[in-house]
mmCIF file of C-alpha atoms and ligand atoms in Angstrom:
data_model
loop_
_atom_site.group_PDB
_atom_site.id
_atom_site.type_symbol
_atom_site.label_atom_id
_atom_site.label_comp_id
_atom_site.label_asym_id
_atom_site.label_seq_id
_atom_site.Cartn_x
_atom_site.Cartn_y
_atom_site.Cartn_z
ATOM 1 C CA MET A 1191 13.719 -14.634 -3.250
ATOM 2 C CA PRO A 1192 16.022 -16.403 -0.325
ATOM 3 C CA GLY A 1193 17.704 -19.463 -1.440
ATOM 4 C CA LEU A 1194 16.506 -22.665 -0.330
ATOM 5 C CA ARG A 1195 17.619 -24.273 3.253
ATOM 6 C CA PRO A 1196 19.798 -27.230 2.806
ATOM 7 C CA LEU A 1197 18.148 -30.474 4.180
ATOM 8 C CA ASP A 1198 20.738 -30.849 7.153
ATOM 9 C CA ALA A 1199 20.787 -27.143 7.990
ATOM 10 C CA PRO A 1200 19.511 -26.403 11.402
ATOM 11 C CA LEU A 1201 15.937 -24.693 11.357
ATOM 12 C CA ASP A 1202 15.859 -21.312 12.567
ATOM 13 C CA LEU A 1203 13.033 -21.086 14.775
ATOM 14 C CA THR A 1204 13.567 -17.219 15.958
ATOM 15 C CA LEU A 1205 11.073 -14.652 15.550
ATOM 16 C CA GLU A 1206 12.770 -12.942 13.324
ATOM 17 C CA ALA A 1207 12.805 -16.029 10.952
ATOM 18 C CA ALA A 1208 9.041 -16.272 11.419
ATOM 19 C CA THR A 1209 8.519 -13.034 10.587
ATOM 20 C CA ASP A 1210 10.625 -13.043 7.555
ATOM 21 C CA THR A 1211 8.595 -16.302 6.229
ATOM 22 C CA ALA A 1212 5.392 -14.490 6.794
ATOM 23 C CA SER A 1213 6.567 -11.344 4.748
ATOM 24 C CA THR A 1214 7.874 -13.518 2.191
ATOM 25 C CA GLY A 1215 4.480 -15.160 1.842
ATOM 26 C CA ARG A 1216 2.716 -11.570 2.002
ATOM 27 C CA ARG A 1217 4.683 -10.758 -0.999
ATOM 28 C CA GLU A 1218 3.959 -13.626 -3.041
ATOM 29 C CA LEU A 1219 0.489 -12.832 -2.977
ATOM 30 C CA PHE A 1220 1.238 -10.046 -5.415
ATOM 31 C CA ALA A 1221 2.495 -12.968 -7.850
ATOM 32 C CA SER A 1222 -1.202 -14.390 -8.301
ATOM 33 C CA LYS A 1223 -4.143 -12.953 -9.746
ATOM 34 C CA ARG A 1224 -6.409 -11.016 -6.962
ATOM 35 C CA VAL A 1225 -8.599 -8.398 -6.515
ATOM 36 C CA ALA A 1226 -7.351 -5.582 -4.272
ATOM 37 C CA PRO A 1227 -10.594 -3.793 -2.408
ATOM 38 C CA SER A 1228 -9.442 -0.123 -2.059
ATOM 39 C CA ILE A 1229 -10.619 0.949 1.405
ATOM 40 C CA LEU A 1230 -11.165 4.610 0.205
ATOM 41 C CA SER A 1231 -14.738 3.701 -0.649
ATOM 42 C CA SER A 1232 -15.416 2.176 2.972
ATOM 43 C CA ASP A 1233 -17.167 3.079 5.842
ATOM 44 C CA PHE A 1234 -14.524 4.385 8.010
ATOM 45 C CA SER A 1235 -16.697 4.232 10.913
ATOM 46 C CA LYS A 1236 -16.366 0.387 10.707
ATOM 47 C CA LEU A 1237 -13.304 0.000 8.858
ATOM 48 C CA GLY A 1238 -12.081 -2.966 10.818
ATOM 49 C CA SER A 1239 -15.280 -4.832 10.185
ATOM 50 C CA GLN A 1240 -15.696 -4.143 6.801
ATOM 51 C CA ILE A 1241 -12.154 -5.410 5.904
ATOM 52 C CA GLU A 1242 -13.096 -8.594 7.780
ATOM 53 C CA GLU A 1243 -15.872 -8.860 5.791
ATOM 54 C CA VAL A 1244 -13.986 -9.029 2.402
ATOM 55 C CA MET A 1245 -11.298 -10.918 3.759
ATOM 56 C CA ALA A 1246 -14.022 -13.622 4.626
ATOM 57 C CA ALA A 1247 -14.908 -13.567 1.271
ATOM 58 C CA GLY A 1248 -11.174 -14.452 -0.289
ATOM 59 C CA ALA A 1249 -9.416 -10.895 -0.293
ATOM 60 C CA ARG A 1250 -6.061 -10.675 0.518
ATOM 61 C CA ILE A 1251 -4.597 -7.414 -0.700
ATOM 62 C CA ILE A 1252 -6.237 -4.441 1.047
ATOM 63 C CA HIS A 1253 -5.466 -1.165 -1.281
ATOM 64 C CA VAL A 1254 -4.794 1.807 0.728
ATOM 65 C CA ASP A 1255 -5.366 5.186 -1.295
ATOM 66 C CA VAL A 1256 -3.155 7.941 0.008
ATOM 67 C CA MET A 1257 -3.487 11.713 -1.342
ATOM 68 C CA ASP A 1258 -1.899 14.711 -0.323
ATOM 69 C CA GLY A 1259 -3.957 17.330 -1.960
ATOM 70 C CA HIS A 1260 -0.972 18.343 -4.136
ATOM 71 C CA PHE A 1261 -0.557 15.531 -6.601
ATOM 72 C CA VAL A 1262 -4.480 15.088 -6.520
ATOM 73 C CA PRO A 1263 -6.682 17.650 -5.062
ATOM 74 C CA PRO A 1264 -8.174 15.355 -2.291
ATOM 75 C CA ILE A 1265 -6.560 14.506 0.995
ATOM 76 C CA THR A 1266 -6.957 11.120 2.015
ATOM 77 C CA ILE A 1267 -5.132 8.877 4.644
ATOM 78 C CA GLY A 1268 -1.754 8.406 6.035
ATOM 79 C CA PRO A 1269 0.158 5.839 7.849
ATOM 80 C CA LEU A 1270 -1.769 6.101 11.216
ATOM 81 C CA VAL A 1271 -4.261 4.467 9.331
ATOM 82 C CA ALA A 1272 -1.937 1.963 7.211
ATOM 83 C CA GLY A 1273 -0.597 0.608 10.750
ATOM 84 C CA SER A 1274 -4.058 0.615 12.385
ATOM 85 C CA ILE A 1275 -5.069 -2.013 9.949
ATOM 86 C CA ALA A 1276 -1.697 -3.910 9.445
ATOM 87 C CA ASP A 1277 -2.046 -6.378 12.533
ATOM 88 C CA LEU A 1278 -5.808 -7.491 11.436
ATOM 89 C CA VAL A 1279 -4.558 -7.810 7.691
ATOM 90 C CA HIS A 1280 -1.587 -9.798 8.266
ATOM 91 C CA ASP A 1281 -3.083 -11.893 11.159
ATOM 92 C CA ALA A 1282 -5.700 -12.893 8.333
ATOM 93 C CA GLY A 1283 -3.281 -13.856 6.024
ATOM 94 C CA GLY A 1284 -3.413 -10.759 3.890
ATOM 95 C CA ALA A 1285 -1.079 -8.078 2.657
ATOM 96 C CA ILE A 1286 -1.313 -3.968 2.568
ATOM 97 C CA ASP A 1287 -0.912 -2.636 -0.694
ATOM 98 C CA VAL A 1288 -0.015 0.940 -0.094
ATOM 99 C CA HIS A 1289 -0.895 3.550 -3.505
ATOM 100 C CA LEU A 1290 0.879 6.870 -2.957
ATOM 101 C CA MET A 1291 -0.806 9.860 -4.817
ATOM 102 C CA ILE A 1292 1.648 12.316 -3.702
ATOM 103 C CA GLU A 1293 4.518 14.643 -4.307
ATOM 104 C CA GLN A 1294 8.022 13.838 -2.953
ATOM 105 C CA PRO A 1295 7.008 10.341 -2.609
ATOM 106 C CA ASP A 1296 10.642 9.585 -1.412
ATOM 107 C CA ARG A 1297 10.041 11.706 1.840
ATOM 108 C CA GLN A 1298 7.100 8.987 3.288
ATOM 109 C CA ILE A 1299 7.977 5.755 2.528
ATOM 110 C CA GLU A 1300 9.897 4.850 5.391
ATOM 111 C CA GLU A 1301 6.836 5.939 7.390
ATOM 112 C CA PHE A 1302 4.533 3.363 5.226
ATOM 113 C CA ALA A 1303 7.397 0.390 5.637
ATOM 114 C CA LYS A 1304 7.347 1.027 9.602
ATOM 115 C CA ALA A 1305 3.392 0.870 9.412
ATOM 116 C CA GLY A 1306 3.474 -2.429 7.798
ATOM 117 C CA ALA A 1307 3.164 -1.694 4.065
ATOM 118 C CA ASP A 1308 4.048 -4.872 2.160
ATOM 119 C CA ASN A 1309 4.030 -3.082 -1.509
ATOM 120 C CA ILE A 1310 4.648 0.579 -1.890
ATOM 121 C CA THR A 1311 3.627 2.258 -4.973
ATOM 122 C CA PHE A 1312 4.172 5.681 -6.164
ATOM 123 C CA HIS A 1313 3.779 7.895 -9.457
ATOM 124 C CA ALA A 1314 6.485 8.133 -11.944
ATOM 125 C CA GLU A 1315 5.016 11.635 -12.689
ATOM 126 C CA ALA A 1316 5.419 12.298 -9.071
ATOM 127 C CA THR A 1317 9.395 12.380 -8.736
ATOM 128 C CA PRO A 1318 12.333 12.714 -11.183
ATOM 129 C CA HIS A 1319 14.239 10.106 -9.035
ATOM 130 C CA ILE A 1320 12.204 6.874 -9.824
ATOM 131 C CA ASN A 1321 14.760 4.498 -9.610
ATOM 132 C CA ARG A 1322 16.321 5.687 -6.534
ATOM 133 C CA THR A 1323 12.864 5.753 -5.053
ATOM 134 C CA LEU A 1324 12.247 2.260 -6.070
ATOM 135 C CA ASN A 1325 15.449 1.107 -4.624
ATOM 136 C CA ALA A 1326 14.878 2.484 -1.432
ATOM 137 C CA ILE A 1327 11.382 0.863 -0.968
ATOM 138 C CA ARG A 1328 13.279 -2.431 -1.451
ATOM 139 C CA GLU A 1329 15.951 -1.660 1.018
ATOM 140 C CA LEU A 1330 12.933 -1.058 3.398
ATOM 141 C CA GLY A 1331 11.923 -4.669 2.918
ATOM 142 C CA CYS A 1332 8.738 -3.889 0.815
ATOM 143 C CA LEU A 1333 8.167 -4.762 -2.503
ATOM 144 C CA ALA A 1334 8.215 -1.507 -5.246
ATOM 145 C CA GLY A 1335 5.439 -0.315 -7.339
ATOM 146 C CA LEU A 1336 5.440 2.248 -9.957
ATOM 147 C CA ALA A 1337 2.266 3.872 -11.293
ATOM 148 C CA ILE A 1338 1.385 5.952 -14.555
ATOM 149 C CA ASN A 1339 -1.581 7.989 -15.064
ATOM 150 C CA PRO A 1340 -3.775 7.560 -17.772
ATOM 151 C CA GLY A 1341 -1.941 10.271 -19.983
ATOM 152 C CA THR A 1342 1.573 8.811 -19.147
ATOM 153 C CA PRO A 1343 2.945 6.509 -22.027
ATOM 154 C CA VAL A 1344 4.106 2.946 -21.135
ATOM 155 C CA THR A 1345 7.519 4.115 -21.849
ATOM 156 C CA ALA A 1346 7.958 5.943 -18.734
ATOM 157 C CA VAL A 1347 8.575 2.575 -16.987
ATOM 158 C CA SER A 1348 10.567 0.926 -19.569
ATOM 159 C CA GLU A 1349 13.844 2.062 -17.739
ATOM 160 C CA SER A 1350 12.689 0.579 -14.256
ATOM 161 C CA VAL A 1351 11.632 -2.960 -15.205
ATOM 162 C CA ASP A 1352 14.241 -4.438 -13.413
ATOM 163 C CA ASP A 1353 13.918 -1.996 -10.283
ATOM 164 C CA ALA A 1354 9.826 -2.209 -9.625
ATOM 165 C CA ASP A 1355 7.668 -5.312 -8.874
ATOM 166 C CA VAL A 1356 4.275 -4.222 -9.303
ATOM 167 C CA PHE A 1357 3.480 -1.701 -12.438
ATOM 168 C CA LEU A 1358 0.168 0.174 -11.827
ATOM 169 C CA CYS A 1359 -1.672 1.200 -14.599
ATOM 170 C CA MET A 1360 -4.347 3.801 -13.930
ATOM 171 C CA THR A 1361 -7.627 2.991 -15.432
ATOM 172 C CA VAL A 1362 -8.955 6.334 -14.399
ATOM 173 C CA ASN A 1363 -7.345 9.725 -13.575
ATOM 174 C CA PRO A 1364 -6.468 9.296 -9.987
ATOM 175 C CA GLY A 1365 -7.971 11.099 -7.075
ATOM 176 C CA TRP A 1366 -11.560 9.713 -6.444
ATOM 177 C CA GLY A 1367 -13.346 6.490 -6.236
ATOM 178 C CA GLY A 1368 -16.474 6.134 -8.424
ATOM 179 C CA GLN A 1369 -15.140 7.166 -11.652
ATOM 180 C CA PRO A 1370 -15.947 5.385 -14.932
ATOM 181 C CA PHE A 1371 -13.362 2.814 -16.298
ATOM 182 C CA ILE A 1372 -11.144 4.472 -19.252
ATOM 183 C CA ALA A 1373 -12.225 2.041 -22.221
ATOM 184 C CA ASP A 1374 -8.935 1.822 -24.041
ATOM 185 C CA SER A 1375 -7.317 0.524 -20.899
ATOM 186 C CA PRO A 1376 -6.994 -3.277 -21.922
ATOM 187 C CA ASP A 1377 -4.934 -1.904 -25.107
ATOM 188 C CA LYS A 1378 -2.586 0.133 -22.718
ATOM 189 C CA VAL A 1379 -2.455 -2.661 -20.103
ATOM 190 C CA GLY A 1380 -1.517 -5.133 -23.228
ATOM 191 C CA ARG A 1381 1.390 -2.440 -24.127
ATOM 192 C CA LEU A 1382 2.854 -2.259 -20.579
ATOM 193 C CA SER A 1383 2.540 -6.269 -20.606
ATOM 194 C CA GLU A 1384 4.853 -6.523 -23.327
ATOM 195 C CA ALA A 1385 7.170 -3.521 -21.838
ATOM 196 C CA VAL A 1386 7.380 -5.244 -18.492
ATOM 197 C CA GLY A 1387 7.996 -9.107 -18.664
ATOM 198 C CA ASP A 1388 7.227 -10.861 -15.483
ATOM 199 C CA GLY A 1389 6.353 -7.817 -13.453
ATOM 200 C CA THR A 1390 2.972 -7.717 -11.788
ATOM 201 C CA ILE A 1391 0.570 -5.332 -13.681
ATOM 202 C CA GLU A 1392 -1.820 -3.674 -11.292
ATOM 203 C CA VAL A 1393 -5.348 -1.764 -12.465
ATOM 204 C CA ASP A 1394 -6.974 0.688 -10.738
ATOM 205 C CA GLY A 1395 -9.776 2.670 -11.412
ATOM 206 C CA GLY A 1396 -13.385 1.764 -12.503
ATOM 207 C CA ILE A 1397 -12.880 -1.975 -11.936
ATOM 208 C CA ASP A 1398 -16.032 -3.998 -11.662
ATOM 209 C CA PRO A 1399 -17.555 -7.104 -12.987
ATOM 210 C CA GLY A 1400 -18.074 -5.769 -16.165
ATOM 211 C CA THR A 1401 -14.387 -4.317 -16.726
ATOM 212 C CA ALA A 1402 -12.184 -6.877 -15.078
ATOM 213 C CA GLY A 1403 -12.297 -9.484 -17.910
ATOM 214 C CA GLY A 1404 -10.827 -7.224 -20.612
ATOM 215 C CA VAL A 1405 -7.850 -5.864 -18.531
ATOM 216 C CA SER A 1406 -7.144 -9.399 -17.164
ATOM 217 C CA ALA A 1407 -7.032 -10.954 -20.425
ATOM 218 C CA ALA A 1408 -4.672 -7.938 -21.980
ATOM 219 C CA GLY A 1409 -2.170 -9.178 -18.850
ATOM 220 C CA ALA A 1410 -3.296 -7.526 -15.378
ATOM 221 C CA GLY A 1411 -2.773 -9.202 -12.542
ATOM 222 C CA LEU A 1412 -3.894 -7.171 -9.534
ATOM 223 C CA PHE A 1413 -7.271 -5.644 -9.654
ATOM 224 C CA VAL A 1414 -7.916 -2.713 -7.222
ATOM 225 C CA ALA A 1415 -11.939 -2.238 -6.740
ATOM 226 C CA GLY A 1416 -13.285 0.299 -4.456
ATOM 227 C CA SER A 1417 -16.705 1.599 -5.137
ATOM 228 C CA ALA A 1418 -17.587 -1.538 -6.688
ATOM 229 C CA VAL A 1419 -16.991 -3.465 -3.287
ATOM 230 C CA PHE A 1420 -17.651 -0.887 -0.585
ATOM 231 C CA GLY A 1421 -20.276 0.680 -2.485
ATOM 232 C CA ALA A 1422 -22.267 -2.481 -2.948
ATOM 233 C CA GLU A 1423 -25.189 -3.642 -0.718
ATOM 234 C CA ASP A 1424 -23.147 -6.779 -0.144
ATOM 235 C CA PRO A 1425 -19.565 -6.058 -0.317
ATOM 236 C CA ALA A 1426 -18.438 -9.915 -0.125
ATOM 237 C CA ALA A 1427 -20.516 -11.002 -2.722
ATOM 238 C CA ALA A 1428 -19.452 -7.962 -4.793
ATOM 239 C CA TYR A 1429 -15.891 -8.987 -4.434
ATOM 240 C CA THR A 1430 -16.458 -12.611 -5.526
ATOM 241 C CA ALA A 1431 -18.294 -11.559 -8.825
ATOM 242 C CA ILE A 1432 -15.414 -9.065 -9.692
ATOM 243 C CA ALA A 1433 -12.581 -12.029 -8.924
ATOM 244 C CA GLU A 1434 -14.733 -14.324 -10.984
ATOM 245 C CA ALA A 1435 -14.878 -11.940 -13.967
ATOM 246 C CA ALA A 1436 -10.849 -11.179 -13.512
ATOM 247 C CA GLY A 1437 -10.082 -14.893 -13.008
ATOM 248 C CA ALA A 1438 -8.701 -14.160 -9.913
ATOM 249 C CA ALA A 1439 -8.558 -16.231 -6.693
HETATM 250 C C1 DX5 B 1776 -8.342 6.628 -7.269
HETATM 251 C C2 DX5 B 1776 -7.621 5.331 -6.306
HETATM 252 C C3 DX5 B 1776 -8.505 4.211 -6.661
HETATM 253 C C4 DX5 B 1776 -9.763 3.920 -5.917
HETATM 254 C C5 DX5 B 1776 -10.473 3.068 -7.141
HETATM 255 O O1 DX5 B 1776 -7.568 7.545 -7.676
HETATM 256 O O2 DX5 B 1776 -6.556 5.306 -6.723
HETATM 257 O O3 DX5 B 1776 -7.615 3.104 -5.901
HETATM 258 O O4 DX5 B 1776 -10.343 3.700 -4.692
HETATM 259 O O5 DX5 B 1776 -11.981 3.645 -6.778
HETATM 260 P P1 DX5 B 1776 -13.194 2.967 -7.868
HETATM 261 O O6 DX5 B 1776 -13.009 1.529 -7.779
HETATM 262 O O7 DX5 B 1776 -14.354 3.465 -7.026
HETATM 263 O O8 DX5 B 1776 -12.970 3.451 -9.153
HETATM 264 ZN ZN1 ZN B 1777 -5.526 3.321 -5.750
#
């Protein structure tokens, strides 16, 4: 975090300073309890209006699921789509949360940073160079996130506590939206919470009004919800119901 400006220092009114302030504000969103709608379950023929709908209901973090057909079987979307929604999300005071379910994530992070990502999360299972990749993400000006699959123990992140800003605990096996929440996930979130101290814990998979409360009580701060939001008849109302269950903004 930048230091406080002394009271007698001149105001920096350059575009660069304004951009820094905006980006700092977006990064701060990740430190409060938030539901992050995942566009994976949206109707891509009207992506912009679907995002506007959930942002009007209060969503400020939009989750972008990137799959490469190798780390997980499906192929989804890449930096072009992240870049196409970045201005819309940023102009409405929101942030882009990129979830890379890809092999060799270090090869792709720069493109996502350029596309406007505010946080970039990759999987601990996807590279032997976890801390190098986390540091490279931070050097690109983004928050750095580290994800673990349901079968990966929380100790996989314990040597990266100071290198990551967000710790993503998968509450389904990654690859598809609409899968059932793994029931013992709140216990795992509790263990992760003890391991990472102040870091933000994100949960992803099967989050809905019935499952959000348990992981919230266990220490989760960021709740990704795809099908429970965009698969609902009224995505805005669905967003609000999950946010209430999670105790989120
Ligand atoms: C799954 C993705 C999720 C997905 C969640 O691998 O990482 O972000 O969109 O979808 P739901 O909320 O439907 O489980
Ligand atoms: Zn995800």
